[in-house]
């Protein structure tokens, strides 16, 4: 293979997945002064930005402003976006191997983890990922239906997604109508009769995974009181010793302070309440043909090799509820032709270099970054550093000349292939036209945008402008 990464022979990289890690990987590659590169960023949706569009809660618009950073990457020379192209369906990994020197998988963790309890599959019991996708107008979830006609919803899990879904259920119409929440979700949430949202953490306040601003916000809702039982914030000895020690991280310490302050509050008569309960696990979801109640077990904490784990005490209670949202983390979905670590739900990799198998070496030219590389953790910015590690390895392999040797590295080849297959791909300019149309739909209502929900609507908004 002749020297690549030169102006005459740029390194051609396909990135699969246009979420934060895909954009950060593109940025790190394109800004490298020593390497001439071209990046094609693929996404199965016509819309870029992954969870920034489809995951971040609609009432958190500031978090979404990170999109400006990704737009700068998209404006760089050598960058192209191929939206509405599903790898494994419209184009195979084998095709990418014929067209690019390197492939970076940044597909995130697209599905939910299971609880493994009886009744989990009853109608009315949903993965929080589905609820999040539904209120964020993700095309995969637009047909989902959530029964919001009961009095109580139970959210299982103590992460930031649990905070988001609890808050979304408690927003007032007024708060909701200022956001870019999907119209179908606004309509249903307006009619919701849910008055109590119970959030169950299987461990204690000092083990919660949520962060300070997210839990604090629950105490500042326009029309919802936050309720914490004072007994729940009395820590066990080990947790108390931890938060008093130098090892304790600030987030944990402040979380406990916030929760203790919540425990002292008296309900102020707001219409809704969010009850945060700790050391509680769901044991069974019961109901005739749909979720009607949830059996909850009380836990105690036990030290297992330095980690405090939840152990069932055998004590039970049953709460009526028609809606259960399971928010216990995400996991990855394997991609045909890409080695996968089933146990961890991730692409098998070392520092972002995809491995052939647990004991074999690097799969030449294959890389990964973001959640599908390290697991569903951290905030959006965490992916910047994560992508840098991967790209540093990729650039080292450019220098070593140990990348793929594609048969058709010319930039037109991928367009020709997609054209032959009748794939209507969406360029970045096309996306900008969709974006403009959505923003235009929001303006008369004082909303940041009114999102299109179905792929056909998005493509329809392009009219003549569709490329491919
Ligand atoms: P997460 O932070 O990993 O939290 C998962 C929660 O589920 C933990 O409290 C965990 O408890 C609990 N859990 C796991 N298995 C369980 C089981 N079988 N029964 C009961 N509880 C169980 O996951 P996430 O909330 O999905 O968030 C994913 C990532 O996105 C996180 O890094 C999060 O910070 C980030 N995020 C950030 C924001 C924001 O910045 N505003 C918003 C949303 C998401 P244990 O600790 O006991 O395992």
Coordinates of C-alpha atoms and ligand atoms in Angstrom, one line a residue:
X1 CA 0.0 0.0 0.0
X2 CA 1.4 3.4 -1.0
X3 CA 1.8 6.1 1.8
X4 CA -1.6 7.3 2.9
X5 CA -2.5 10.4 4.8
X6 CA -0.9 12.7 2.1
X7 CA -2.7 15.3 0.0
X8 CA -2.5 13.0 -3.0
X9 CA -3.6 10.0 -1.0
X10 CA -5.8 11.0 1.9
X11 CA -6.8 8.5 4.5
X12 CA -10.4 7.7 4.0
X13 CA -12.4 6.9 7.2
X14 CA -16.0 5.7 7.6
X15 CA -17.5 6.5 11.0
X16 CA -20.7 4.6 11.7
X17 CA -23.1 6.5 14.1
X18 CA -23.5 10.3 14.1
X19 CA -23.9 10.8 17.8
X20 CA -21.4 12.8 20.0
X21 CA -18.6 10.2 19.8
X22 CA -18.9 10.0 16.0
X23 CA -18.6 13.8 15.7
X24 CA -15.7 13.9 18.2
X25 CA -13.9 11.1 16.4
X26 CA -14.4 13.0 13.1
X27 CA -13.1 16.2 14.6
X28 CA -10.0 14.6 16.1
X29 CA -9.2 13.0 12.7
X30 CA -9.9 16.1 10.5
X31 CA -8.0 18.5 12.7
X32 CA -4.8 16.5 12.8
X33 CA -2.3 18.7 11.1
X34 CA 0.0 15.9 10.0
X35 CA -2.6 13.7 8.3
X36 CA -4.7 14.4 5.3
X37 CA -8.0 12.7 5.9
X38 CA -11.6 12.5 4.6
X39 CA -14.3 11.4 6.9
X40 CA -17.7 10.0 5.8
X41 CA -20.1 9.9 8.8
X42 CA -23.0 7.4 8.5
X43 CA -26.2 7.3 10.4
X44 CA -29.2 5.1 10.0
X45 CA -31.5 8.1 10.7
X46 CA -31.7 11.2 8.4
X47 CA -30.9 13.3 11.4
X48 CA -27.5 13.6 13.1
X49 CA -26.4 14.1 16.7
X50 CA -27.7 10.8 18.2
X51 CA -28.7 11.1 21.9
X52 CA -28.3 14.8 21.8
X53 CA -31.4 14.9 19.6
X54 CA -33.0 11.6 20.7
X55 CA -32.0 11.3 24.4
X56 CA -31.4 14.6 26.1
X57 CA -34.6 15.7 27.8
X58 CA -36.5 18.4 25.9
X59 CA -36.6 20.7 29.0
X60 CA -32.7 20.7 28.9
X61 CA -32.1 22.9 25.8
X62 CA -28.8 24.2 27.1
X63 CA -27.3 20.7 26.9
X64 CA -28.3 20.5 23.3
X65 CA -26.3 23.6 22.4
X66 CA -23.3 21.3 22.0
X67 CA -24.7 20.8 18.5
X68 CA -22.9 24.1 17.5
X69 CA -19.6 22.2 18.1
X70 CA -20.6 19.4 15.8
X71 CA -21.7 21.8 13.2
X72 CA -18.2 23.2 13.1
X73 CA -16.9 19.7 12.5
X74 CA -19.4 19.2 9.7
X75 CA -18.1 22.4 8.1
X76 CA -14.5 21.1 7.9
X77 CA -13.1 20.2 4.5
X78 CA -13.1 16.5 4.0
X79 CA -16.3 15.9 6.1
X80 CA -19.4 14.3 4.6
X81 CA -22.6 13.1 6.2
X82 CA -24.5 10.1 4.9
X83 CA -27.8 10.0 6.9
X84 CA -30.6 7.5 6.3
X85 CA -28.0 4.8 5.6
X86 CA -28.1 1.7 7.8
X87 CA -24.9 -0.3 8.0
X88 CA -25.9 -3.9 7.9
X89 CA -28.9 -3.2 5.7
X90 CA -28.2 -0.5 3.0
X91 CA -24.5 -1.0 3.1
X92 CA -22.5 -3.9 4.7
X93 CA -19.3 -3.7 6.8
X94 CA -17.7 -5.7 4.0
X95 CA -18.6 -2.8 1.6
X96 CA -17.0 -0.3 3.9
X97 CA -13.9 -2.4 4.0
X98 CA -13.7 -2.1 0.1
X99 CA -14.2 1.7 0.3
X100 CA -12.2 3.0 3.3
X101 CA -8.9 2.6 5.0
X102 CA -10.5 2.6 8.4
X103 CA -13.9 2.2 10.0
X104 CA -14.9 3.6 13.4
X105 CA -18.0 2.3 15.0
X106 CA -19.7 4.8 17.3
X107 CA -23.2 3.4 17.4
X108 CA -23.8 3.8 21.1
X109 CA -25.8 1.4 23.3
X110 CA -29.2 1.2 21.6
X111 CA -31.2 -1.0 23.8
X112 CA -32.2 -1.4 27.4
X113 CA -31.0 -3.7 30.1
X114 CA -33.6 -6.1 31.5
X115 CA -34.6 -6.6 35.1
X116 CA -35.4 -10.3 34.8
X117 CA -38.5 -10.2 37.1
X118 CA -41.9 -11.7 36.5
X119 CA -44.4 -9.4 34.8
X120 CA -41.6 -7.3 33.2
X121 CA -43.2 -7.9 29.8
X122 CA -46.7 -6.9 30.7
X123 CA -48.2 -4.0 28.8
X124 CA -47.7 -0.9 30.9
X125 CA -44.2 -1.9 31.8
X126 CA -41.7 -0.2 29.5
X127 CA -38.0 0.4 29.1
X128 CA -37.3 4.0 29.8
X129 CA -35.3 4.1 26.6
X130 CA -38.7 3.6 24.7
X131 CA -40.3 6.5 26.7
X132 CA -37.3 8.7 26.1
X133 CA -37.4 7.9 22.3
X134 CA -41.1 8.5 22.3
X135 CA -41.1 12.0 23.9
X136 CA -38.0 12.9 21.8
X137 CA -39.7 12.1 18.5
X138 CA -37.3 9.2 17.6
X139 CA -38.8 7.5 14.6
X140 CA -38.3 4.0 16.2
X141 CA -40.6 4.8 19.0
X142 CA -43.4 6.9 17.4
X143 CA -45.8 4.0 17.5
X144 CA -45.3 3.3 21.2
X145 CA -48.3 3.9 23.5
X146 CA -48.0 4.7 27.2
X147 CA -51.0 4.5 29.5
X148 CA -50.9 7.8 31.4
X149 CA -54.5 7.4 32.7
X150 CA -53.5 6.0 36.1
X151 CA -52.7 7.8 39.4
X152 CA -49.2 6.5 39.8
X153 CA -46.1 5.7 37.8
X154 CA -43.1 3.8 39.1
X155 CA -39.6 4.5 37.7
X156 CA -37.0 1.9 38.5
X157 CA -33.3 3.0 38.7
X158 CA -31.3 5.8 40.2
X159 CA -29.5 7.2 37.2
X160 CA -29.9 10.4 35.3
X161 CA -32.3 8.8 32.8
X162 CA -34.6 7.9 35.8
X163 CA -34.4 11.6 36.8
X164 CA -35.3 12.7 33.2
X165 CA -38.3 10.5 32.9
X166 CA -39.6 11.3 36.4
X167 CA -39.3 15.0 35.6
X168 CA -41.0 14.6 32.2
X169 CA -44.0 13.0 33.9
X170 CA -44.2 15.8 36.3
X171 CA -43.8 18.9 34.0
X172 CA -46.8 21.2 33.7
X173 CA -48.4 21.8 30.4
X174 CA -46.9 25.3 30.5
X175 CA -43.4 23.9 31.0
X176 CA -43.9 21.2 28.3
X177 CA -45.3 23.5 25.7
X178 CA -42.0 25.5 25.6
X179 CA -40.0 22.5 24.6
X180 CA -39.3 20.5 21.4
X181 CA -41.1 17.4 22.9
X182 CA -42.8 15.4 20.2
X183 CA -46.3 16.7 19.5
X184 CA -47.8 13.2 20.1
X185 CA -46.1 13.1 23.5
X186 CA -47.3 16.6 24.4
X187 CA -50.8 15.6 23.6
X188 CA -50.7 12.5 25.8
X189 CA -48.8 14.2 28.6
X190 CA -51.3 17.1 28.7
X191 CA -54.0 14.5 29.3
X192 CA -52.0 12.5 31.9
X193 CA -53.7 11.8 35.2
X194 CA -50.6 10.6 36.9
X195 CA -50.2 12.4 40.2
X196 CA -47.4 10.4 41.8
X197 CA -44.1 9.3 40.4
X198 CA -42.2 6.9 42.6
X199 CA -38.5 6.4 41.9
X200 CA -37.0 3.3 43.3
X201 CA -33.2 3.0 44.0
X202 CA -32.1 -0.5 44.8
X203 CA -29.2 0.9 47.0
X204 CA -29.0 3.9 49.3
X205 CA -28.7 7.7 48.7
X206 CA -24.9 7.4 48.8
X207 CA -24.9 4.9 46.0
X208 CA -27.2 6.8 43.6
X209 CA -25.9 7.2 40.0
X210 CA -27.6 10.5 39.3
X211 CA -25.6 13.8 39.5
X212 CA -26.3 16.9 41.6
X213 CA -28.0 19.2 39.2
X214 CA -30.4 16.5 38.0
X215 CA -31.6 15.5 41.5
X216 CA -31.7 19.1 42.7
X217 CA -34.0 20.0 39.8
X218 CA -36.6 17.6 41.2
X219 CA -36.9 19.9 44.1
X220 CA -37.6 22.9 41.9
X221 CA -40.5 21.7 39.8
X222 CA -43.3 24.2 39.1
X223 CA -46.2 21.9 40.2
X224 CA -44.6 18.8 41.8
X225 CA -43.4 18.3 45.4
X226 CA -40.4 16.1 46.0
X227 CA -40.9 13.6 48.8
X228 CA -38.1 11.7 50.6
X229 CA -38.8 9.6 53.8
X230 CA -36.3 10.8 56.5
X231 CA -35.7 7.1 57.4
X232 CA -34.4 6.6 53.8
X233 CA -31.6 9.2 54.2
X234 CA -30.3 7.7 57.5
X235 CA -27.3 6.1 56.1
X236 CA -25.9 2.7 57.1
X237 CA -22.6 2.7 58.9
X238 CA -20.5 1.9 55.9
X239 CA -22.1 4.6 53.7
X240 CA -21.8 7.2 56.4
X241 CA -18.2 6.3 57.0
X242 CA -17.6 6.6 53.2
X243 CA -19.1 10.0 52.8
X244 CA -17.2 11.3 55.8
X245 CA -13.9 9.9 54.4
X246 CA -11.5 11.7 52.1
X247 CA -12.2 9.1 49.4
X248 CA -15.8 10.2 49.0
X249 CA -16.5 12.0 45.8
X250 CA -18.1 15.3 45.8
X251 CA -21.1 14.3 43.7
X252 CA -22.0 11.6 46.3
X253 CA -21.6 13.9 49.2
X254 CA -23.7 16.6 47.7
X255 CA -26.4 14.1 46.5
X256 CA -26.8 13.0 50.1
X257 CA -27.0 16.7 51.3
X258 CA -29.7 17.4 48.7
X259 CA -31.7 14.3 49.6
X260 CA -31.4 15.2 53.3
X261 CA -32.8 18.6 52.6
X262 CA -35.6 17.1 50.6
X263 CA -36.4 14.8 53.5
X264 CA -37.0 17.8 55.8
X265 CA -39.5 19.4 53.4
X266 CA -43.3 19.4 54.0
X267 CA -45.4 18.9 50.9
X268 CA -46.5 22.3 49.7
X269 CA -49.7 21.2 48.1
X270 CA -48.5 21.0 44.5
X271 CA -50.6 18.9 42.2
X272 CA -48.0 16.2 41.7
X273 CA -45.4 14.5 43.8
X274 CA -42.2 12.8 43.0
X275 CA -41.3 10.3 45.8
X276 CA -37.7 9.1 45.9
X277 CA -37.3 5.8 47.7
X278 CA -34.2 4.0 48.5
X279 CA -33.1 0.4 49.3
X280 CA -36.1 -0.8 47.3
X281 CA -36.1 -3.3 44.3
X282 CA -39.0 -4.4 42.1
X283 CA -39.7 -8.0 42.7
X284 CA -42.7 -8.6 40.4
X285 CA -45.1 -6.6 38.2
X286 CA -48.6 -7.9 38.6
X287 CA -51.8 -7.5 36.6
X288 CA -54.5 -9.1 34.4
X289 CA -53.2 -8.5 30.9
X290 CA -51.5 -5.2 31.9
X291 CA -49.5 -3.8 34.8
X292 CA -51.7 -3.0 37.7
X293 CA -49.4 -3.2 40.6
X294 CA -45.7 -3.7 41.6
X295 CA -44.3 -5.8 44.4
X296 CA -41.4 -4.1 46.0
X297 CA -38.8 -5.7 48.2
X298 CA -36.8 -3.9 50.8
X299 CA -33.0 -4.3 50.6
X300 CA -30.1 -3.9 53.0
X301 CA -26.5 -3.1 52.0
X302 CA -23.8 -5.7 52.3
X303 CA -20.1 -5.3 51.7
X304 CA -19.0 -7.5 48.9
X305 CA -15.2 -7.1 48.3
X306 CA -15.4 -3.4 49.1
X307 CA -18.5 -2.7 47.1
X308 CA -21.8 -2.2 48.9
X309 CA -24.4 -4.3 47.2
X310 CA -28.2 -4.6 47.7
X311 CA -29.4 -7.7 49.5
X312 CA -33.1 -8.6 49.7
X313 CA -34.4 -8.6 53.3
X314 CA -37.5 -10.5 52.3
X315 CA -39.8 -7.6 53.4
X316 CA -42.5 -6.8 50.8
X317 CA -45.0 -4.2 49.9
X318 CA -47.3 -3.8 46.9
X319 CA -48.1 -0.5 45.2
X320 CA -50.8 0.0 42.7
X321 CA -49.5 1.4 39.4
X322 CA -50.4 1.3 35.7
X323 CA -47.1 2.5 34.4
X324 CA -43.6 1.1 35.1
X325 CA -40.6 2.6 33.5
X326 CA -37.5 0.5 33.8
X327 CA -34.4 2.8 33.8
X328 CA -31.6 0.4 34.7
X329 CA -29.1 1.3 32.0
X330 CA -28.5 0.7 28.3
X331 CA -26.6 -2.0 26.4
X332 CA -25.2 -2.4 22.9
X333 CA -26.5 -4.4 20.0
X334 CA -24.0 -6.4 17.9
X335 CA -23.3 -5.4 14.4
X336 CA -22.9 -8.2 11.8
X337 CA -19.2 -8.8 11.1
X338 CA -17.9 -6.8 14.1
X339 CA -16.6 -8.8 17.1
X340 CA -18.8 -8.3 20.1
X341 CA -18.3 -8.9 23.9
X342 CA -21.7 -10.4 24.7
X343 CA -21.1 -10.3 28.5
X344 CA -20.4 -6.6 28.5
X345 CA -22.7 -5.7 25.6
X346 CA -19.9 -3.8 23.8
X347 CA -17.7 -4.1 20.7
X348 CA -14.6 -6.2 21.7
X349 CA -11.8 -3.7 21.8
X350 CA -8.6 -2.5 23.4
X351 CA -8.4 1.3 23.7
X352 CA -10.7 1.6 20.7
X353 CA -8.9 -0.9 18.5
X354 CA -11.4 -3.6 17.6
X355 CA -10.1 -7.0 18.6
X356 CA -10.6 -10.2 16.5
X357 CA -11.4 -12.2 19.6
X358 CA -10.5 -12.1 23.3
X359 CA -7.1 -13.6 22.8
X360 CA -6.3 -12.4 19.3
X361 CA -4.9 -9.1 18.0
X362 CA -6.3 -6.0 16.4
X363 CA -8.8 -6.4 13.5
X364 CA -7.0 -4.3 11.0
X365 CA -8.6 -1.0 10.2
X366 CA -11.5 -1.4 12.7
X367 CA -12.0 1.0 15.6
X368 CA -14.7 2.0 18.0
X369 CA -15.5 5.0 20.3
X370 CA -18.1 6.1 22.8
X371 CA -20.7 4.0 24.7
X372 CA -20.3 0.9 22.4
X373 CA -16.5 1.0 23.2
X374 CA -16.6 1.6 27.0
X375 CA -20.3 1.2 28.1
X376 CA -23.1 3.6 28.8
X377 CA -21.4 6.0 31.2
X378 CA -20.4 9.6 31.6
X379 CA -21.7 12.8 30.2
X380 CA -21.7 14.0 26.5
X381 CA -18.2 15.5 26.9
X382 CA -16.8 12.2 28.2
X383 CA -16.9 11.0 24.6
X384 CA -14.5 13.7 23.4
X385 CA -11.6 12.2 25.4
X386 CA -12.8 8.7 24.7
X387 CA -12.8 9.4 20.9
X388 CA -9.3 11.0 21.2
X389 CA -7.8 7.8 22.5
X390 CA -9.3 5.8 19.6
X391 CA -8.2 8.4 17.0
X392 CA -4.6 8.5 18.4
X393 CA -4.4 4.7 17.8
X394 CA -5.9 5.1 14.3
X395 CA -3.4 7.9 13.4
X396 CA -0.5 5.8 14.8
X397 CA -1.7 3.0 12.5
X398 CA -1.8 5.4 9.6
X399 CA 1.8 6.2 10.3
X400 CA 2.6 2.5 10.5
X401 CA 0.8 1.8 7.3
X402 CA -1.3 -0.9 9.0
X403 CA -4.8 0.0 7.8
X404 CA -7.2 -1.6 5.3
X405 CA -6.2 -1.6 1.6
X406 CA -9.5 -0.6 0.0
X407 CA -10.1 -1.5 -3.7
X408 CA -12.2 1.7 -4.3
X409 CA -11.0 4.5 -2.0
X410 CA -12.2 7.3 -4.3
X411 CA -14.9 9.4 -2.6
X412 CA -17.4 8.9 -5.4
X413 CA -17.5 5.1 -5.0
X414 CA -19.7 5.1 -1.9
X415 CA -22.2 7.5 -3.6
X416 CA -22.3 5.3 -6.7
X417 CA -22.9 2.2 -4.5
X418 CA -25.7 3.8 -2.6
X419 CA -27.2 5.1 -5.8
X420 CA -27.1 1.6 -7.4
X421 CA -29.0 0.3 -4.3
X422 CA -31.6 3.0 -4.5
X423 CA -30.6 4.4 -1.0
X424 CA -31.9 7.9 -0.6
X425 CA -29.1 9.3 1.6
X426 CA -29.3 12.6 3.4
X427 CA -26.3 14.9 3.1
X428 CA -25.4 17.5 5.8
X429 CA -27.0 20.3 3.6
X430 CA -30.1 18.1 3.4
X431 CA -30.1 17.8 7.2
X432 CA -29.8 21.6 7.5
X433 CA -32.9 21.9 5.3
X434 CA -34.8 19.5 7.6
X435 CA -33.5 21.5 10.6
X436 CA -34.7 24.8 9.1
X437 CA -38.1 23.3 8.4
X438 CA -38.4 22.0 12.0
X439 CA -37.3 25.3 13.5
X440 CA -39.8 27.1 11.2
X441 CA -42.6 24.9 12.4
X442 CA -41.8 25.8 16.0
X443 CA -41.6 29.6 15.6
X444 CA -45.3 30.4 15.6
X445 CA -45.7 28.5 18.9
X446 CA -42.6 30.0 20.6
X447 CA -41.0 26.6 20.6
X448 CA -37.4 25.8 19.6
X449 CA -38.7 23.4 16.9
X450 CA -41.5 21.0 16.1
X451 CA -39.7 17.8 15.2
X452 CA -40.6 15.5 12.4
X453 CA -41.2 12.1 13.7
X454 CA -41.3 9.8 10.7
X455 CA -38.5 9.3 8.3
X456 CA -40.9 9.9 5.4
X457 CA -41.8 13.3 6.9
X458 CA -38.1 14.2 7.2
X459 CA -37.4 13.2 3.6
X460 CA -40.7 14.9 2.5
X461 CA -39.4 18.1 4.0
X462 CA -36.5 18.1 1.5
X463 CA -38.7 18.1 -1.6
X464 CA -36.3 18.6 -4.5
X465 CA -33.3 18.8 -2.3
X466 CA -32.9 15.1 -1.6
X467 CA -29.6 13.8 -2.9
X468 CA -28.8 10.2 -3.8
Ligands
LIG1 P1 -26.9 4.6 35.0 O1 -26.3 6.0 35.4 O2 -25.9 3.5 34.8 O3 -27.9 4.2 36.1 C1 -28.5 3.0 36.1 C2 -29.3 2.8 37.4 O4 -30.0 1.6 37.4 C3 -28.3 2.7 38.7 O5 -28.9 3.4 39.7 C4 -28.3 1.2 39.0 O6 -28.2 0.9 40.3 C5 -29.8 0.8 38.6 N1 -29.9 -0.6 38.3 C6 -29.2 -1.4 37.5 N2 -29.7 -2.6 37.5 C7 -30.7 -2.6 38.4 C8 -31.7 -3.6 38.8 N3 -31.6 -4.8 38.3 N4 -32.6 -3.2 39.7 C9 -32.7 -2.0 40.1 N5 -31.9 -1.0 39.7 C10 -30.9 -1.3 38.9 O7 -27.7 4.7 33.7 P2 -28.7 5.7 33.0 O8 -29.5 6.5 33.9 O9 -29.3 5.0 31.9 O10 -27.7 6.8 32.3 C11 -26.7 6.4 31.3 C12 -25.7 7.5 31.2 O11 -26.2 8.6 30.6 C13 -25.1 7.9 32.6 O12 -23.7 8.1 32.5 C14 -25.8 9.2 32.8 O13 -25.2 10.1 33.7 C15 -25.9 9.7 31.4 N6 -27.0 10.7 31.4 C16 -26.8 12.0 31.7 C17 -27.8 12.9 31.7 C18 -27.5 14.3 32.1 O14 -26.3 14.7 32.2 N7 -28.4 15.2 32.4 C19 -29.1 12.6 31.4 C20 -29.3 11.3 31.1 C21 -28.3 10.3 31.1 P3 -26.8 0.3 40.9 O15 -25.9 1.5 41.0 O16 -27.1 -0.3 42.2 O17 -26.2 -0.7 39.8

